């Protein structure tokens, strides 16, 4: 029997890896406190609690942070127009600092010197979890089993993990016939690993929910003021209302709005991508992501931003967005530079208010129209039928000067 090592707070999901890790940590002499964050995944949380306790956890914390996830992590990403490598809307990357905050809070409540996670030694999540934990609590010690030789040599693959689970009576949802990993939160669902590591293998997505087809529907995301003083401060401009102009249904709270858009967009297969991306640790990996609501809001925000933001400010903001996306993907949410970028991007959003009308159909988002009290669009000035406050002859000098070089 191993010597007692103290209390460790484990980021627990109830899946194969973290269930086996829970039992393994106990074998090493740790008292395990399981922490499960509800960030919108479809999970039987009570069953997960019972499972963790049955496997030997001395306590289980299940914390609903879904509202905070939308307001404090997703909304800044929407404001930024954050895309990693032009396509990935950062669903997992945004969730990790949110979960890490809960892990650290639980460790402090339990006076636990250790935090553990089930992220692999080849992936991004190990970096995201640990950088966030160290930023929030520099004295915390992280136990990362997938980086410990005594663990990964014992479990070189998922087959060995499943054998270990069988030996210890650990029920797991993964079988050799479906050996891929799935991660779900409000922002997205991701699929990776297993047979999907072959980039030629086709994955057909999740049927009956995100990824299914349906009939056209018109939505009206509304971008307006949203004040507040609680730390951390809310973004200056966020989605505040969505209205289905077909049946008049309206959602106003951040969480309800986002869940509703997920439902509508998911029925139309909006936001599904299959990409090969560059991990922070240096290798390329294949990931399949479904981000329904995030995709709608990305396009709606992009449209109203172009309608209301000064051209030169927008050029600078686009560069900030690129850097913000890279920092979030790489795990630097709590870094000084990322905090600075969030402030700068938030400042750029002050004029971005208005209404965008759009439809979703067969995987696509179609912008139909927009209006804003702060619009920089001058219909009379741009009209081909009215001269307006513009002297066409002035364009001659403009062209001549630009042709000098």
Coordinates of C-alpha atoms in Angstrom, one line a residue:
X1 CA 0.0 0.0 0.0
X2 CA 1.4 3.4 -1.0
X3 CA 2.3 6.0 1.6
X4 CA -0.4 8.7 2.1
X5 CA 0.3 11.7 -0.1
X6 CA -2.5 14.1 0.8
X7 CA -5.6 15.3 -1.0
X8 CA -5.8 15.8 -4.7
X9 CA -8.7 17.5 -6.6
X10 CA -9.3 15.6 -9.8
X11 CA -10.9 17.2 -12.9
X12 CA -13.4 14.4 -13.3
X13 CA -15.7 13.7 -16.3
X14 CA -16.8 10.1 -15.6
X15 CA -15.3 8.8 -18.8
X16 CA -12.7 6.1 -19.3
X17 CA -9.5 8.2 -18.5
X18 CA -10.6 10.1 -15.4
X19 CA -12.4 7.1 -13.9
X20 CA -9.2 5.0 -14.2
X21 CA -7.1 7.9 -13.0
X22 CA -9.3 8.2 -9.9
X23 CA -8.7 4.6 -8.9
X24 CA -5.0 4.9 -9.9
X25 CA -4.5 8.0 -7.7
X26 CA -5.9 6.1 -4.8
X27 CA -3.4 3.3 -5.4
X28 CA -0.7 5.9 -5.2
X29 CA -1.9 7.1 -1.8
X30 CA -3.9 10.2 -2.6
X31 CA -7.3 11.1 -1.1
X32 CA -9.3 12.0 -4.2
X33 CA -11.8 14.8 -4.3
X34 CA -13.6 14.7 -7.7
X35 CA -14.6 18.0 -9.3
X36 CA -17.1 18.0 -12.2
X37 CA -18.0 21.3 -13.9
X38 CA -21.4 21.6 -15.6
X39 CA -20.6 23.7 -18.7
X40 CA -23.6 22.6 -20.6
X41 CA -22.7 19.0 -21.5
X42 CA -25.5 16.5 -21.6
X43 CA -24.6 14.4 -18.6
X44 CA -26.3 12.5 -15.9
X45 CA -24.5 14.4 -13.1
X46 CA -26.1 12.4 -10.3
X47 CA -24.9 9.1 -11.9
X48 CA -21.5 10.6 -12.2
X49 CA -21.5 11.5 -8.5
X50 CA -22.5 8.0 -7.5
X51 CA -19.9 6.5 -9.8
X52 CA -17.0 8.7 -8.4
X53 CA -18.0 7.8 -4.8
X54 CA -18.2 4.1 -5.7
X55 CA -14.7 4.3 -7.2
X56 CA -13.4 5.7 -3.9
X57 CA -13.6 9.5 -4.1
X58 CA -13.9 10.9 -0.6
X59 CA -16.0 13.9 -1.9
X60 CA -17.6 14.9 -5.2
X61 CA -18.2 18.5 -6.2
X62 CA -20.6 19.2 -9.1
X63 CA -20.7 22.9 -10.0
X64 CA -22.9 24.5 -12.5
X65 CA -20.8 27.2 -14.2
X66 CA -22.7 27.2 -17.5
X67 CA -23.9 30.8 -17.1
X68 CA -20.4 32.0 -16.2
X69 CA -19.0 30.1 -19.1
X70 CA -21.2 32.0 -21.6
X71 CA -20.9 35.4 -20.0
X72 CA -17.2 35.5 -19.0
X73 CA -15.6 33.3 -21.6
X74 CA -17.8 32.8 -24.7
X75 CA -18.9 36.4 -24.9
X76 CA -15.4 37.9 -25.1
X77 CA -14.5 35.3 -27.8
X78 CA -17.6 36.4 -29.8
X79 CA -16.6 40.0 -29.4
X80 CA -13.1 39.2 -30.6
X81 CA -14.4 37.2 -33.6
X82 CA -12.0 34.6 -32.4
X83 CA -11.0 31.9 -34.9
X84 CA -7.9 29.7 -34.6
X85 CA -6.3 29.0 -37.9
X86 CA -9.3 30.6 -39.7
X87 CA -11.8 27.9 -38.7
X88 CA -11.8 26.7 -35.1
X89 CA -14.1 28.6 -32.8
X90 CA -12.2 27.5 -29.7
X91 CA -14.9 25.6 -27.8
X92 CA -12.6 23.4 -25.8
X93 CA -9.9 26.1 -25.3
X94 CA -12.5 28.5 -23.8
X95 CA -13.8 25.8 -21.4
X96 CA -10.5 24.9 -19.8
X97 CA -9.8 28.1 -17.9
X98 CA -13.4 28.1 -16.7
X99 CA -13.0 24.6 -15.4
X100 CA -9.6 25.4 -13.9
X101 CA -11.1 28.2 -11.9
X102 CA -13.5 25.7 -10.3
X103 CA -10.6 23.3 -9.7
X104 CA -8.6 25.9 -7.9
X105 CA -11.6 27.1 -5.8
X106 CA -12.3 23.5 -4.8
X107 CA -8.6 22.9 -3.9
X108 CA -8.7 26.0 -1.7
X109 CA -11.9 24.9 0.0
X110 CA -10.5 21.5 0.7
X111 CA -7.0 22.7 1.6
X112 CA -5.7 20.3 -1.1
X113 CA -2.1 20.9 -2.2
X114 CA -2.7 18.9 -5.5
X115 CA -4.8 19.2 -8.6
X116 CA -4.9 16.3 -11.2
X117 CA -6.3 16.1 -14.7
X118 CA -6.7 13.5 -17.4
X119 CA -5.2 15.5 -20.3
X120 CA -2.7 13.6 -22.4
X121 CA 1.0 14.5 -22.6
X122 CA 0.6 15.2 -26.4
X123 CA -2.3 17.6 -26.3
X124 CA -3.2 21.2 -25.7
X125 CA -5.4 20.7 -22.6
X126 CA -2.5 19.9 -20.3
X127 CA -1.1 23.3 -21.0
X128 CA -4.5 25.1 -20.7
X129 CA -5.4 23.5 -17.4
X130 CA -2.0 24.0 -15.8
X131 CA -1.3 27.5 -16.9
X132 CA -4.7 28.6 -15.6
X133 CA -4.2 26.8 -12.3
X134 CA -0.7 28.2 -11.8
X135 CA -2.0 31.7 -12.7
X136 CA -4.8 31.5 -10.1
X137 CA -2.8 29.7 -7.4
X138 CA 1.0 29.7 -8.0
X139 CA 1.6 27.3 -5.1
X140 CA -0.6 24.5 -6.4
X141 CA 1.0 21.3 -7.5
X142 CA -0.3 19.5 -10.6
X143 CA -0.4 15.7 -11.0
X144 CA -0.6 14.8 -14.6
X145 CA -0.7 11.0 -14.8
X146 CA -0.3 10.9 -18.6
X147 CA 3.1 12.5 -18.2
X148 CA 4.3 10.1 -15.5
X149 CA 6.3 7.1 -16.8
X150 CA 4.8 4.9 -14.2
X151 CA 1.4 5.6 -15.6
X152 CA 1.9 5.8 -19.4
X153 CA 4.2 2.8 -19.5
X154 CA 1.5 0.8 -17.6
X155 CA -1.2 2.2 -20.0
X156 CA 0.4 2.6 -23.4
X157 CA -3.0 2.7 -25.1
X158 CA -6.8 2.7 -24.5
X159 CA -6.9 -1.1 -24.7
X160 CA -4.8 -1.3 -21.5
X161 CA -7.1 1.3 -19.8
X162 CA -10.2 -0.7 -20.7
X163 CA -8.5 -3.8 -19.3
X164 CA -7.7 -1.9 -16.1
X165 CA -11.3 -0.7 -15.9
X166 CA -12.7 -4.2 -16.3
X167 CA -10.3 -5.5 -13.6
X168 CA -11.4 -2.8 -11.1
X169 CA -15.1 -2.9 -12.0
X170 CA -15.1 0.6 -13.6
X171 CA -18.0 1.0 -16.0
X172 CA -17.0 3.1 -19.0
X173 CA -18.9 4.3 -22.1
X174 CA -16.0 3.6 -24.5
X175 CA -15.7 0.3 -26.3
X176 CA -13.1 -1.0 -28.8
X177 CA -15.7 -0.6 -31.5
X178 CA -16.1 3.1 -30.9
X179 CA -12.6 4.2 -29.9
X180 CA -12.8 7.9 -30.3
X181 CA -13.0 10.6 -27.7
X182 CA -15.9 13.1 -27.4
X183 CA -15.8 16.4 -25.4
X184 CA -19.0 18.4 -25.1
X185 CA -19.9 21.8 -23.6
X186 CA -22.3 24.6 -24.4
X187 CA -20.0 26.0 -27.1
X188 CA -19.3 22.9 -29.0
X189 CA -18.8 19.1 -29.3
X190 CA -15.5 17.8 -30.4
X191 CA -14.5 14.3 -31.7
X192 CA -10.9 13.1 -31.9
X193 CA -8.5 10.3 -31.3
X194 CA -8.9 6.6 -32.1
X195 CA -9.9 5.8 -35.7
X196 CA -10.2 9.6 -36.4
X197 CA -6.4 9.9 -36.1
X198 CA -6.5 8.7 -39.7
X199 CA -7.3 11.9 -41.6
X200 CA -9.0 9.9 -44.4
X201 CA -11.6 8.4 -42.1
X202 CA -15.0 10.0 -42.5
X203 CA -16.9 10.9 -39.3
X204 CA -20.6 11.5 -39.8
X205 CA -21.3 13.7 -36.8
X206 CA -24.0 13.5 -34.2
X207 CA -27.5 12.7 -35.5
X208 CA -30.7 13.8 -34.0
X209 CA -29.2 16.9 -32.5
X210 CA -26.2 19.0 -33.6
X211 CA -25.5 18.0 -37.1
X212 CA -29.0 17.1 -38.4
X213 CA -31.0 18.8 -41.2
X214 CA -34.2 20.7 -41.1
X215 CA -36.3 23.5 -42.5
X216 CA -35.4 27.2 -42.7
X217 CA -35.8 29.4 -39.7
X218 CA -35.2 33.2 -39.3
X219 CA -33.5 34.6 -36.2
X220 CA -32.8 38.0 -34.9
X221 CA -29.7 38.4 -32.7
X222 CA -29.7 41.8 -31.1
X223 CA -26.4 43.5 -30.0
X224 CA -26.9 46.3 -27.4
X225 CA -25.6 47.7 -24.2
X226 CA -25.1 45.3 -21.3
X227 CA -23.8 46.9 -18.1
X228 CA -22.6 45.6 -14.8
X229 CA -19.9 46.1 -12.2
X230 CA -19.3 42.6 -10.7
X231 CA -15.7 41.3 -11.2
X232 CA -14.6 40.3 -13.8
X233 CA -16.5 43.1 -15.7
X234 CA -18.8 41.9 -18.5
X235 CA -18.0 42.8 -22.1
X236 CA -19.2 46.2 -23.2
X237 CA -21.3 44.7 -26.0
X238 CA -22.9 41.3 -25.9
X239 CA -25.9 39.5 -27.5
X240 CA -28.9 40.4 -25.4
X241 CA -31.9 39.0 -27.3
X242 CA -32.7 36.5 -30.0
X243 CA -36.2 36.4 -31.6
X244 CA -37.5 33.7 -33.9
X245 CA -39.5 35.8 -36.4
X246 CA -41.4 32.7 -37.4
X247 CA -43.1 31.9 -34.1
X248 CA -42.2 35.0 -32.1
X249 CA -40.2 33.1 -29.5
X250 CA -37.7 35.3 -27.7
X251 CA -34.8 34.5 -25.4
X252 CA -33.0 37.2 -23.4
X253 CA -30.7 35.8 -20.7
X254 CA -27.3 34.8 -21.9
X255 CA -27.6 31.1 -21.1
X256 CA -31.1 30.7 -22.5
X257 CA -30.2 32.6 -25.6
X258 CA -27.2 30.5 -26.3
X259 CA -29.0 27.2 -25.6
X260 CA -31.8 28.2 -27.9
X261 CA -29.4 29.1 -30.7
X262 CA -27.7 25.8 -30.3
X263 CA -31.0 24.0 -30.7
X264 CA -32.0 26.0 -33.8
X265 CA -28.6 25.9 -35.5
X266 CA -28.0 22.2 -34.6
X267 CA -31.1 21.1 -36.4
X268 CA -29.7 22.6 -39.5
X269 CA -26.1 21.2 -39.2
X270 CA -24.7 24.7 -38.7
X271 CA -21.1 25.0 -37.4
X272 CA -19.6 21.5 -38.3
X273 CA -16.0 21.4 -39.4
X274 CA -13.4 18.7 -40.0
X275 CA -9.9 20.1 -39.7
X276 CA -6.2 19.4 -39.2
X277 CA -4.9 22.0 -36.8
X278 CA -1.5 22.8 -35.3
X279 CA -1.3 22.0 -31.6
X280 CA 0.7 24.2 -29.3
X281 CA 3.1 21.4 -28.4
X282 CA 4.2 21.2 -32.1
X283 CA 2.3 18.4 -33.8
X284 CA -0.7 18.5 -36.2
X285 CA -3.9 16.8 -35.1
X286 CA -7.3 16.1 -36.6
X287 CA -10.4 17.4 -34.9
X288 CA -14.1 17.4 -35.8
X289 CA -16.1 20.2 -34.1
X290 CA -19.7 21.2 -34.0
X291 CA -20.3 24.8 -32.9
X292 CA -23.9 25.7 -33.7
X293 CA -24.7 28.8 -31.6
X294 CA -21.1 30.0 -31.8
X295 CA -21.2 30.0 -35.6
X296 CA -24.5 32.0 -35.7
X297 CA -23.1 34.6 -33.3
X298 CA -19.8 34.8 -35.1
X299 CA -21.5 35.7 -38.4
X300 CA -24.0 38.0 -36.8
X301 CA -21.3 39.9 -34.9
X302 CA -19.1 40.1 -37.9
X303 CA -21.9 41.7 -39.9
X304 CA -22.9 44.3 -37.3
X305 CA -19.3 45.1 -36.6
X306 CA -18.6 45.9 -40.2
X307 CA -21.7 48.1 -40.2
X308 CA -20.7 50.2 -37.2
X309 CA -17.0 50.1 -36.7
X310 CA -14.5 52.6 -38.2
X311 CA -12.4 51.1 -41.0
X312 CA -9.0 51.7 -39.5
X313 CA -10.1 50.6 -36.0
X314 CA -11.4 47.4 -37.5
X315 CA -8.1 46.7 -39.2
X316 CA -6.3 46.9 -35.9
X317 CA -9.0 44.9 -34.1
X318 CA -8.6 42.1 -36.7
X319 CA -4.9 41.8 -35.7
X320 CA -5.8 41.8 -32.1
X321 CA -8.4 39.0 -32.8
X322 CA -5.7 36.9 -34.4
X323 CA -3.4 37.2 -31.4
X324 CA -6.3 36.7 -29.0
X325 CA -7.3 33.4 -30.7
X326 CA -3.7 32.1 -30.6
X327 CA -3.3 33.0 -26.9
X328 CA -6.6 31.3 -26.0
X329 CA -5.9 28.2 -28.0
X330 CA -2.4 27.9 -26.4
X331 CA -3.8 28.2 -22.8
X332 CA -2.8 31.8 -22.0
X333 CA -6.3 33.1 -21.0
X334 CA -5.0 34.4 -17.6
X335 CA -1.8 35.9 -19.0
X336 CA -1.2 39.7 -18.8
X337 CA -1.2 39.9 -22.6
X338 CA -4.5 38.2 -23.0
X339 CA -6.1 40.3 -20.3
X340 CA -4.8 43.4 -22.1
X341 CA -6.2 42.2 -25.4
X342 CA -9.6 41.6 -23.9
X343 CA -9.6 45.1 -22.6
X344 CA -8.6 46.5 -26.0
X345 CA -11.1 44.4 -27.9
X346 CA -13.8 45.4 -25.5
X347 CA -13.0 49.1 -26.1
X348 CA -13.3 48.6 -29.8
X349 CA -16.8 47.2 -29.4
X350 CA -18.4 50.4 -28.0
X351 CA -20.1 51.3 -31.4
X352 CA -21.1 47.7 -32.1
X353 CA -24.8 47.8 -31.3
X354 CA -27.8 46.9 -33.4
X355 CA -29.9 44.1 -34.9
X356 CA -29.0 41.4 -37.4
X357 CA -31.6 39.4 -39.2
X358 CA -30.5 36.0 -40.5
X359 CA -31.6 32.5 -41.5
X360 CA -30.0 29.1 -41.1
X361 CA -30.5 26.3 -43.6
X362 CA -28.6 23.1 -44.5
X363 CA -25.5 24.0 -42.6
X364 CA -25.3 27.6 -43.7
X365 CA -25.9 31.0 -42.0
X366 CA -27.4 33.6 -44.3
X367 CA -27.4 37.3 -43.4
X368 CA -30.6 38.9 -44.5
X369 CA -30.4 42.5 -43.2
X370 CA -29.2 44.7 -40.4
X371 CA -29.9 48.0 -38.6
X372 CA -28.1 50.0 -36.0
X373 CA -28.5 53.4 -34.3
X374 CA -24.7 53.8 -34.7
X375 CA -24.5 52.8 -38.3
X376 CA -21.7 54.3 -40.4
X377 CA -23.5 53.4 -43.6
X378 CA -24.9 56.5 -45.4
X379 CA -27.5 55.5 -47.9
X380 CA -27.6 58.9 -49.6
X381 CA -23.8 59.2 -49.8
X382 CA -23.3 55.8 -51.4
X383 CA -26.4 55.9 -53.7
X384 CA -25.9 55.8 -57.4
X385 CA -29.0 57.8 -57.9
X386 CA -28.3 60.7 -55.5
X387 CA -25.1 62.8 -55.5
X388 CA -25.4 63.6 -51.8
X389 CA -22.5 65.3 -49.9
X390 CA -19.9 64.1 -52.3
X391 CA -18.1 65.8 -55.3
X392 CA -17.3 63.2 -58.0
X393 CA -14.6 65.5 -59.5
X394 CA -12.6 65.1 -56.3
X395 CA -11.9 61.5 -57.1
X396 CA -9.7 62.6 -60.0
X397 CA -7.0 64.0 -57.7
X398 CA -7.4 61.0 -55.4
X399 CA -6.7 58.6 -58.2
X400 CA -3.8 60.7 -59.6
X401 CA -2.0 60.9 -56.2
X402 CA -2.4 57.1 -55.7
X403 CA -1.0 56.5 -59.2
X404 CA 2.2 58.4 -58.6
X405 CA 4.2 55.4 -57.4

